[in-house]
CSV table of C-alpha atoms in Angstrom, one decimal:
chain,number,residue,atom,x,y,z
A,1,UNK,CA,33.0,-65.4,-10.6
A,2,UNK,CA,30.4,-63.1,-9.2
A,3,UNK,CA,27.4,-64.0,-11.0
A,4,UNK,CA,24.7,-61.8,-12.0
A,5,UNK,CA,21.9,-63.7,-10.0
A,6,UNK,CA,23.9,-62.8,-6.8
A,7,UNK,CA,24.0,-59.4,-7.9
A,8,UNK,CA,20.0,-59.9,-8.2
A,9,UNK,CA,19.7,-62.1,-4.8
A,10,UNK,CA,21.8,-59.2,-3.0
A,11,UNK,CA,19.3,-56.5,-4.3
A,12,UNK,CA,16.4,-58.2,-3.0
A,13,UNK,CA,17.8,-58.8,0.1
A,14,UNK,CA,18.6,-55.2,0.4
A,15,UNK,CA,15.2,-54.1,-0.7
A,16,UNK,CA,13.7,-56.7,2.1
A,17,UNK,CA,15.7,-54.9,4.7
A,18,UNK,CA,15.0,-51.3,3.6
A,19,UNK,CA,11.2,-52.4,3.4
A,20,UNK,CA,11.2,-54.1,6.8
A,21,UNK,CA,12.8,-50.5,8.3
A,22,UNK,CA,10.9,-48.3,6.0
A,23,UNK,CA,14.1,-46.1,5.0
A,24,UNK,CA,12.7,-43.5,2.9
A,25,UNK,CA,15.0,-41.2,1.0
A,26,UNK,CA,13.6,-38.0,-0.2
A,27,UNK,CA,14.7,-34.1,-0.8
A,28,UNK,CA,13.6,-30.4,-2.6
A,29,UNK,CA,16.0,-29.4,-5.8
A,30,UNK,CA,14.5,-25.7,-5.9
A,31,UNK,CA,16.3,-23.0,-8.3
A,32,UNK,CA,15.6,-20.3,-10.3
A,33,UNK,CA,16.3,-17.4,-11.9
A,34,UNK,CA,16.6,-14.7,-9.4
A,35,UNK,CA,16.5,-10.6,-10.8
A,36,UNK,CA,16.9,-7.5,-7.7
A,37,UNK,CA,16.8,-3.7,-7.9
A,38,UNK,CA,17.8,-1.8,-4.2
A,39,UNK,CA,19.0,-6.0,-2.8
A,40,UNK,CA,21.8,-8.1,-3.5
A,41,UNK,CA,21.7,-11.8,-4.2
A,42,UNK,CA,21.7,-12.5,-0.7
A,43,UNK,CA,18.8,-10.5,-0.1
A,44,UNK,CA,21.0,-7.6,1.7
A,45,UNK,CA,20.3,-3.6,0.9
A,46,UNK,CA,22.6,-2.1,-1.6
A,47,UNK,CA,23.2,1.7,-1.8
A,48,UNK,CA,21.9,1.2,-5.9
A,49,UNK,CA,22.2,-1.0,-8.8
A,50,UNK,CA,20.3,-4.4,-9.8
A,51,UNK,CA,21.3,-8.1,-9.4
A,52,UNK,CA,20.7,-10.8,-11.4
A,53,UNK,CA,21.6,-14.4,-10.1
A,54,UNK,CA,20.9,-18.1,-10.2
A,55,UNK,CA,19.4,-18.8,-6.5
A,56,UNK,CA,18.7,-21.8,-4.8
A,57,UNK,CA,15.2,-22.2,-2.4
A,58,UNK,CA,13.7,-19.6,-3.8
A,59,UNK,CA,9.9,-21.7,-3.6
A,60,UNK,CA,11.0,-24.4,-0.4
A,61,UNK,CA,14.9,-24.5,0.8
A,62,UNK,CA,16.8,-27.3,-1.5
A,63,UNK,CA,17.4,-30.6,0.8
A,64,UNK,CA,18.5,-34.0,1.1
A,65,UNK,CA,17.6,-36.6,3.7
A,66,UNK,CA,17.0,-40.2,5.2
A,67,UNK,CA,14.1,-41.5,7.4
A,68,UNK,CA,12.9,-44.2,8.6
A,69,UNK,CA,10.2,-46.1,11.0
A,70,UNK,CA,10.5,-49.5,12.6
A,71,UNK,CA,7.3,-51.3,14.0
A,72,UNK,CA,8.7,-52.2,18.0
A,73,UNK,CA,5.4,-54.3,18.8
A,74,UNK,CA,2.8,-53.0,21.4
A,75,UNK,CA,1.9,-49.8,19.0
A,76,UNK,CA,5.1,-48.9,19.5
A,77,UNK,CA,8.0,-47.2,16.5
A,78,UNK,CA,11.4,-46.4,16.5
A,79,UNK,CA,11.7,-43.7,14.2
A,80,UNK,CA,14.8,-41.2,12.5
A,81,UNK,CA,15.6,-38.5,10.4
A,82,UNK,CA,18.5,-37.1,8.9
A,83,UNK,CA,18.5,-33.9,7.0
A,84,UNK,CA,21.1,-31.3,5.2
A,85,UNK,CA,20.2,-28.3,3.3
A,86,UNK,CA,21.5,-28.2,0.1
A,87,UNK,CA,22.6,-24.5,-2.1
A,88,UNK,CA,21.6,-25.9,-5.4
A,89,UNK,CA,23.0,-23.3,-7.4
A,90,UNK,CA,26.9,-24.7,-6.3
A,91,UNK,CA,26.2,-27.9,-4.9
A,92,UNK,CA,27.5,-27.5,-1.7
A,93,UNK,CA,25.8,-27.7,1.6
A,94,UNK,CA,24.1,-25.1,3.3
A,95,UNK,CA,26.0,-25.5,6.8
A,96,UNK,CA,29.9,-26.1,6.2
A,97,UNK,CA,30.5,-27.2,9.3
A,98,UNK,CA,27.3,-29.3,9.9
A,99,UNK,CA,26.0,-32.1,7.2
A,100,UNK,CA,22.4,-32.4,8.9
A,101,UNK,CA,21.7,-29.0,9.5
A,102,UNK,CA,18.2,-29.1,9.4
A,103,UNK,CA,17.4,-32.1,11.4
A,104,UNK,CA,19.3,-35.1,13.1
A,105,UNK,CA,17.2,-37.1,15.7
A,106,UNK,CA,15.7,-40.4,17.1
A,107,UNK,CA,12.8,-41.2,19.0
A,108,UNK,CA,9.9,-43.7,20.0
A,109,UNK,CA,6.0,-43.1,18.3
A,110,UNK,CA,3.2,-44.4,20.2
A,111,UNK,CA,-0.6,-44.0,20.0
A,112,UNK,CA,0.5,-41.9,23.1
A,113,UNK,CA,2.6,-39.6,20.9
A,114,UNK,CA,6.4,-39.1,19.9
A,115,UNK,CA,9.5,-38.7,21.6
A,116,UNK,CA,12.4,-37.5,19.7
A,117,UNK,CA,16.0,-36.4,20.7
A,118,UNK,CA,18.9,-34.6,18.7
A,119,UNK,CA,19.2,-31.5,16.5
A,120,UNK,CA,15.4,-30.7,15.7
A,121,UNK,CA,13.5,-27.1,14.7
A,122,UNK,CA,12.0,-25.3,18.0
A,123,UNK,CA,8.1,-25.1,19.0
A,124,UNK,CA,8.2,-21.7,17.2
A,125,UNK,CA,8.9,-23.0,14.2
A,126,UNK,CA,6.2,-26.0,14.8
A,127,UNK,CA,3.5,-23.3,15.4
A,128,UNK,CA,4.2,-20.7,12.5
A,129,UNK,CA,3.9,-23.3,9.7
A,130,UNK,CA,0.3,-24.1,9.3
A,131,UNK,CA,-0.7,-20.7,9.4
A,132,UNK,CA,2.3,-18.8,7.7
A,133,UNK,CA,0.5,-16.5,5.1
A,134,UNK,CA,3.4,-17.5,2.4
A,135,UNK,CA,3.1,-21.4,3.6
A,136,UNK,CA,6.8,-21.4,4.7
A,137,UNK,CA,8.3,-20.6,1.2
A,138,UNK,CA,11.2,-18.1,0.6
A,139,UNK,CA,13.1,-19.5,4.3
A,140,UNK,CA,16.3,-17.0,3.7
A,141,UNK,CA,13.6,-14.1,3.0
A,142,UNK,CA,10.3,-15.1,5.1
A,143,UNK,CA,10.1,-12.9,7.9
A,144,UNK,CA,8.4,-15.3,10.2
A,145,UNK,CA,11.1,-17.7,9.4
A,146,UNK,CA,14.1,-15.4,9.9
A,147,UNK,CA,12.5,-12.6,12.6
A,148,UNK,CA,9.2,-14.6,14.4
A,149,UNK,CA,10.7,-17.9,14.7
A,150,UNK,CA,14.5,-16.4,14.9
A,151,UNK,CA,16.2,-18.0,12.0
A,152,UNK,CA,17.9,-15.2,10.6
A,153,UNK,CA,18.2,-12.0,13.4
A,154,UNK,CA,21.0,-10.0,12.2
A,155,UNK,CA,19.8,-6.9,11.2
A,156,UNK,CA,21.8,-4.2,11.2
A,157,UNK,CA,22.1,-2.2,14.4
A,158,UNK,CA,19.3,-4.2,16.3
A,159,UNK,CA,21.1,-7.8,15.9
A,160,UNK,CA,21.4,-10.1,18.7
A,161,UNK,CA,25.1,-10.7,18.1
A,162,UNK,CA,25.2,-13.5,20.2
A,163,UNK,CA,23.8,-16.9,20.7
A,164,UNK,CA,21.3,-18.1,22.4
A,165,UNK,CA,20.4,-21.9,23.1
A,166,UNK,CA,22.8,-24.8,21.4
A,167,UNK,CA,21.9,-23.4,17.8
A,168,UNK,CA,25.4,-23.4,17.2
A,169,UNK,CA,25.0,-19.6,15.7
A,170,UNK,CA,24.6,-16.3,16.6
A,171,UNK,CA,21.6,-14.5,15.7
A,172,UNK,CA,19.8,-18.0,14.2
A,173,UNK,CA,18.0,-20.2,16.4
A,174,UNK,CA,15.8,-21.8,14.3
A,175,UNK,CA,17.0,-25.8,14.9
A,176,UNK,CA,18.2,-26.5,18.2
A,177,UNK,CA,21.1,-29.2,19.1
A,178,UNK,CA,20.7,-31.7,22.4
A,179,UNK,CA,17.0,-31.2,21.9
A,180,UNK,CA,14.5,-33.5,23.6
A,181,UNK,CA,11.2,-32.9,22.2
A,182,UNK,CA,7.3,-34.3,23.4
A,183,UNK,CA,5.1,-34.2,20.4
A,184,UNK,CA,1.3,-35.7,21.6
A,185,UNK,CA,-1.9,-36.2,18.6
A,186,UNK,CA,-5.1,-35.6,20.2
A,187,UNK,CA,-8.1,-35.7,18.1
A,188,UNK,CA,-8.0,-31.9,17.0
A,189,UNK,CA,-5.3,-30.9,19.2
A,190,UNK,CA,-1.8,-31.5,19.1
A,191,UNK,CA,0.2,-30.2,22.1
A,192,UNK,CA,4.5,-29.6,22.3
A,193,UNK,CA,7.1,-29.5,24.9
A,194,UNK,CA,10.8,-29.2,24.3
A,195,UNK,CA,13.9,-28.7,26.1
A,196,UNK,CA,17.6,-28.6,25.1
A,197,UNK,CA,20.3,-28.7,27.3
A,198,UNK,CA,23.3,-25.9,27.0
A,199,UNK,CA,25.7,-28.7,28.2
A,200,UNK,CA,27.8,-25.7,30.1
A,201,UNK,CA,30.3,-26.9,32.8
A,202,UNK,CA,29.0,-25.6,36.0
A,203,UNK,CA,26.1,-23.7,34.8
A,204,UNK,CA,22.6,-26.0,34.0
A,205,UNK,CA,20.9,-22.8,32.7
A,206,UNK,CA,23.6,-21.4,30.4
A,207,UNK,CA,22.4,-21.4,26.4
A,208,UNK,CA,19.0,-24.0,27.8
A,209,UNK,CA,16.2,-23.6,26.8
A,210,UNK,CA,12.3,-24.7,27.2
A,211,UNK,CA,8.8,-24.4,25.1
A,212,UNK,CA,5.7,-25.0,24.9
A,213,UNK,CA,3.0,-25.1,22.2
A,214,UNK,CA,-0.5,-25.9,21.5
A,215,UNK,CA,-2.8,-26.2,17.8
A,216,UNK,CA,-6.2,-27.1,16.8
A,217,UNK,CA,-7.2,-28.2,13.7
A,218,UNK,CA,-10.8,-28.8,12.5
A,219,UNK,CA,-13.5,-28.4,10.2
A,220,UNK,CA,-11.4,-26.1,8.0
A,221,UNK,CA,-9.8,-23.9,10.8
A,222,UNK,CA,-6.3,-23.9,12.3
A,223,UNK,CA,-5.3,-22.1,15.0
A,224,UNK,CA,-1.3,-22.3,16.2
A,225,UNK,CA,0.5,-20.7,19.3
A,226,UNK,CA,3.6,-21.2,21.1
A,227,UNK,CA,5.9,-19.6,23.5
A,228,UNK,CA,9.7,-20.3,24.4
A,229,UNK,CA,12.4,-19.4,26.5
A,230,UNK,CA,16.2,-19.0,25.5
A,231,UNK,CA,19.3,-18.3,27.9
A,232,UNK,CA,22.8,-17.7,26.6
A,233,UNK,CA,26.4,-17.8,27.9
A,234,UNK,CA,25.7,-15.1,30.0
A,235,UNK,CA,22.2,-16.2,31.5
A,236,UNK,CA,20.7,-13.6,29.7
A,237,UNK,CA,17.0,-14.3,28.7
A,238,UNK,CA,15.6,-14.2,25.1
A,239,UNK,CA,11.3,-15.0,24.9
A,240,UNK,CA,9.6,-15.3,21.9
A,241,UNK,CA,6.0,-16.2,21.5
A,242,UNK,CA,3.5,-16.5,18.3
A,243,UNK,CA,0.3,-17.2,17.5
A,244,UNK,CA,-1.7,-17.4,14.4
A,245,UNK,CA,-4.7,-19.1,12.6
A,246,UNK,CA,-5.9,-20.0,8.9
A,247,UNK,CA,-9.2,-20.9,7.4
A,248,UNK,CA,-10.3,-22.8,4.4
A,249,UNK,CA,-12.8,-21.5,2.6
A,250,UNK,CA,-13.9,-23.1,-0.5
A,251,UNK,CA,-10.5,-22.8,-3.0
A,252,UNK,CA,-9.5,-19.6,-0.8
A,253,UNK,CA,-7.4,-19.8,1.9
A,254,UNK,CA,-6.8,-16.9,4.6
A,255,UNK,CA,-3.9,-16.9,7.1
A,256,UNK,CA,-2.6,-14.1,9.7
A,257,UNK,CA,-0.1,-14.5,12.7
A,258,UNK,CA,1.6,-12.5,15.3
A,259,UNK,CA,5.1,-12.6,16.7
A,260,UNK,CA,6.9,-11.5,19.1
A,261,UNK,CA,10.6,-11.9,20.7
A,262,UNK,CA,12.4,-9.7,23.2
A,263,UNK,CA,16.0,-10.4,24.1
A,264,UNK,CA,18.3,-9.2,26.6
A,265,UNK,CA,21.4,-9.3,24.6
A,266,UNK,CA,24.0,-7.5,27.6
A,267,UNK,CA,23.5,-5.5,31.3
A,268,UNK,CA,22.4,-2.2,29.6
A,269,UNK,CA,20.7,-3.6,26.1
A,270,UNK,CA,17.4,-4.6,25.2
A,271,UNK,CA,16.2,-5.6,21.6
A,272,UNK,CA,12.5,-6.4,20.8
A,273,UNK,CA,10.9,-6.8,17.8
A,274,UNK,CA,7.6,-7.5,16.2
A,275,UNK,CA,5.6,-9.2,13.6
A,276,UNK,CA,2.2,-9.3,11.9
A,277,UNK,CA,1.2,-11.3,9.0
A,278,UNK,CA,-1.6,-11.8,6.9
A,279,UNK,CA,-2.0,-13.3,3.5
A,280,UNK,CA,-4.6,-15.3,1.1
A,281,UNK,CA,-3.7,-18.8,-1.1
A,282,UNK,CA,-6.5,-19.5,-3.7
A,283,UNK,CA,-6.7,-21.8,-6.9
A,284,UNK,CA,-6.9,-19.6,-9.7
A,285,UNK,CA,-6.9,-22.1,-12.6
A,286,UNK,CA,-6.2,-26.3,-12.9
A,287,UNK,CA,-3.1,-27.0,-11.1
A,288,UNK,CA,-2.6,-23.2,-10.5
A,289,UNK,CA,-2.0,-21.1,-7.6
A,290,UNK,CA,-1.6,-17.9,-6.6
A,291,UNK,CA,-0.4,-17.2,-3.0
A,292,UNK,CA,0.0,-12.9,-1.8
A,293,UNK,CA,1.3,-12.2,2.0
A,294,UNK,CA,1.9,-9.3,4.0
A,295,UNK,CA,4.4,-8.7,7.1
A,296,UNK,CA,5.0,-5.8,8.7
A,297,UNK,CA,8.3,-5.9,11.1
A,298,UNK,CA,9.0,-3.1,13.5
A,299,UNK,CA,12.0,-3.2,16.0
A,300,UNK,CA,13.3,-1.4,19.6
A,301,UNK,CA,16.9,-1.7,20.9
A,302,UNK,CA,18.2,0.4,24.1
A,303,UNK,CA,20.2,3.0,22.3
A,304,UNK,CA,19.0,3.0,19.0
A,305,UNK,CA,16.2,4.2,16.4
A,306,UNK,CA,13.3,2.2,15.6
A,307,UNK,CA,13.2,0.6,12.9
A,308,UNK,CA,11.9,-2.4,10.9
A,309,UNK,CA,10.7,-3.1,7.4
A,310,UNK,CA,7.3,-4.0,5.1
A,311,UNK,CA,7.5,-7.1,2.8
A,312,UNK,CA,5.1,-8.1,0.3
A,313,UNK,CA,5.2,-11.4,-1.5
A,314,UNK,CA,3.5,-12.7,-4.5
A,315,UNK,CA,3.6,-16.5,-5.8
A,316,UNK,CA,2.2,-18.2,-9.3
A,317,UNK,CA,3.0,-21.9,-9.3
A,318,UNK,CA,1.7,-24.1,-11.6
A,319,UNK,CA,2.0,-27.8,-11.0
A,320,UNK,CA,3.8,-29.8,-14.3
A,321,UNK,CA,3.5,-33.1,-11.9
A,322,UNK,CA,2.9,-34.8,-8.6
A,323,UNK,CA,6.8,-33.6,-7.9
A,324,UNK,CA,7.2,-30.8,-10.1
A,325,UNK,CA,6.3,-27.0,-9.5
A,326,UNK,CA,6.8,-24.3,-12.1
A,327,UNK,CA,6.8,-21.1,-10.5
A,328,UNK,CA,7.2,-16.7,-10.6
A,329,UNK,CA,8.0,-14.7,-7.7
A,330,UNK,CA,7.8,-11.1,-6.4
A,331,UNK,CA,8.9,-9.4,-3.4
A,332,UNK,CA,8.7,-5.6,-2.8
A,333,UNK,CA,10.6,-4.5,0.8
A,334,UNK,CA,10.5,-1.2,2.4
A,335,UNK,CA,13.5,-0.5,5.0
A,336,UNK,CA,12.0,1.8,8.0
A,337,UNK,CA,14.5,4.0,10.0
A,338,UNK,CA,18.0,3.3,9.8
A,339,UNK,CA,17.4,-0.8,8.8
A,340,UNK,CA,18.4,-0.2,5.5
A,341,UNK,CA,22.5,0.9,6.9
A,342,UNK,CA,25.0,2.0,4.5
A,343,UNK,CA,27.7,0.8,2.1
A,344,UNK,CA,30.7,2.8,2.9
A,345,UNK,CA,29.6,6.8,3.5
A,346,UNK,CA,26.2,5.8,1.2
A,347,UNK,CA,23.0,4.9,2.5
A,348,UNK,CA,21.7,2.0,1.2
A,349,UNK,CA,18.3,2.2,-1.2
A,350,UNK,CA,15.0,2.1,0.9
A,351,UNK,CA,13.3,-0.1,-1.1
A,352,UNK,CA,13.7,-3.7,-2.9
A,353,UNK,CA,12.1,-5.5,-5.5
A,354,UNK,CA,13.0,-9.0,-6.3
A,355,UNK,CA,12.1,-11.1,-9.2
A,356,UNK,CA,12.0,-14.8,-10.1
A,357,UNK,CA,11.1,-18.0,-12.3
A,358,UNK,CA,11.6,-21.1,-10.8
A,359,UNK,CA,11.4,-25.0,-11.1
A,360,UNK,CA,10.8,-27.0,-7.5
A,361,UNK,CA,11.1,-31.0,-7.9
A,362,UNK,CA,10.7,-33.2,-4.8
A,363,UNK,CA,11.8,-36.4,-4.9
């Protein structure tokens, strides 16, 4: 018979070995409430009508994961992460076809810095988040997520349509596979290198690419910068560069950054787009926050009107715990040009307004 002190025994063994590794599980349940005029529930222009939904990662993108850190002697760690993204709402993973889309690596830490390889976000995506006027909320909606640090690029008639690096996606190259990455801590600086291979037969430069980034961080100021470099199938070139600061002022916080990305996406076809940001974060009340951004998109593509967009964000989260976040939402867009497109022979509304009440619980 299996007794219930080996039942006990076995658990402590197992919480000895998780201890010893330092295997942490955590993850973001984020949903709310989601109500749109002039957008859809996936945030796309509609020719008229409102939307109301249940929407997941509306505050931070719902997650699950694993990590973990192992002391190797000499100031030395082995260290890992795994991590999916989660659509609350259904309960199915983000990526069908991947089940750590966000992050899948292994590396060494030293008091000379880390060394990680696998699927892992880019530089760009390093440098925005410290000084992102919305602090990286909103992923699926943020324009420096989806346009500055090329998460989401298909827009209409200016859309890469094709992909660049080992993202695995056209128009998204947010997370990067067969990435090695160089990640160095010094004092108020921290410095970044990274490059993935494409892994193309015959061709060492097809869908690489390389970065570089570099932050300081002191008495209350941040300032962030990166560049990187894409090639796709083709060889063509995509290079993308941002840079941004914030400051901390009392309970206020102010943030701007600037993007930009240029791609050459054929022979005869040029798209480039940019993006400025600014926004303020302040403590308006115990456990309450109030956090407004600004960016302004515009776009270029050989052939086509210019275009672009003007979003405006507005958060009220009010803390119930050390893991949970009650919160409302606002988002008011503006489609310039052509952005907007059509639904059938209609053009799509100019405008959106979105509108939610959330709960966030990390665990």
């Amino acid at each position: 018979m299996f007794k219930p002190s080996c039942i006990v025994m076995l658990l402590g063994v197992s919480s000895s070995a998780f201890a010893q590794s330092a295997v942490t599980p955590y993850g973001i349940a984020d949903l709310g409430v989601h109500y749109s005029t002039g957008i859809n529930a996936n945030n796309a222009p509609v020719a008229s009508g409102s939307t109301a939904a249940l929407s997941s990662g509306i505050n931070n993108t719902s997650r699950w994961g694993i990590k973990g850190q192992e002391a190797l002697g000499d100031g030395m760690d082995a260290v890992f992460q795994l991590e999916g993204g989660l659509n609350i709402d259904t309960g199915a993973s983000a990526k069908s076809d991947k089940l750590f889309d966000r992050l899948a690596f292994v590396g060494i830490k030293s008091g000379y810095g880390s060394l990680t390889a696998g699927r892992q976000a880019t530089i760009l995506s390093d440098a925005i988040s410290p000084v992102d006027p919305l602090g990286m909320r909103y992923a699926s909606f943020n324009p420096n997520i989806n346009v500055t640090a090329l998460s989401n690029t298909a827009f209409g008639t200016h859309a890469f349509g094709v992909q660049y690096g080992t993202s695995g996606y056209a128009d998204n190259y947010y997370r990067l596979d067969n990435m090695l990455k160089y990640t160095g801590d010094f004092g108020p600086l921290v410095a970044r290198v990274s490059y993935s291979f494409g892994e193309a037969a015959g061709n060492s430069s097809a869908l690489s690419t390389m970065g570089a980034g570099l932050a300081y961080q002191q008495d209350g100021l941040s300032i962030s910068g990166a560049y990187m470099k894409f090639k796709n199938s083709a060889d063509f070139g995509l290079q993308a560069y941002t840079l941004g600061a914030a400051y901390q002022l009392g309970n206020v916080q102010l943030k701007a950054n600037f993007g930009n990305n240029r791609a050459d996406t054929s022979a005869t076809k040029q798209t480039r787009q940019r993006i400025a940001s600014a926004g303020v974060a302040m403590l308006v009340g115990p456990d309450l926050t109030l956090t407004t951004a600004y960016y302004r998109v515009r776009r270029e593509t050989s052939g086509f009107v210019d275009d672009g967009f003007d979003r405006s964000f507005a958060y009220l989260e009010k803390s119930l715990s050390k893991r949970s976040t009650v919160y409302i939402e606002t988002d008011y867009t503006n489609w310039k040009g052509n952005a907007a497109g059509v639904t059938g022979s209609q053009a799509n509304n100019s405008n959106g307004l979105g509108l939610t009440l959330g709960l966030m619980h990390k665990f």
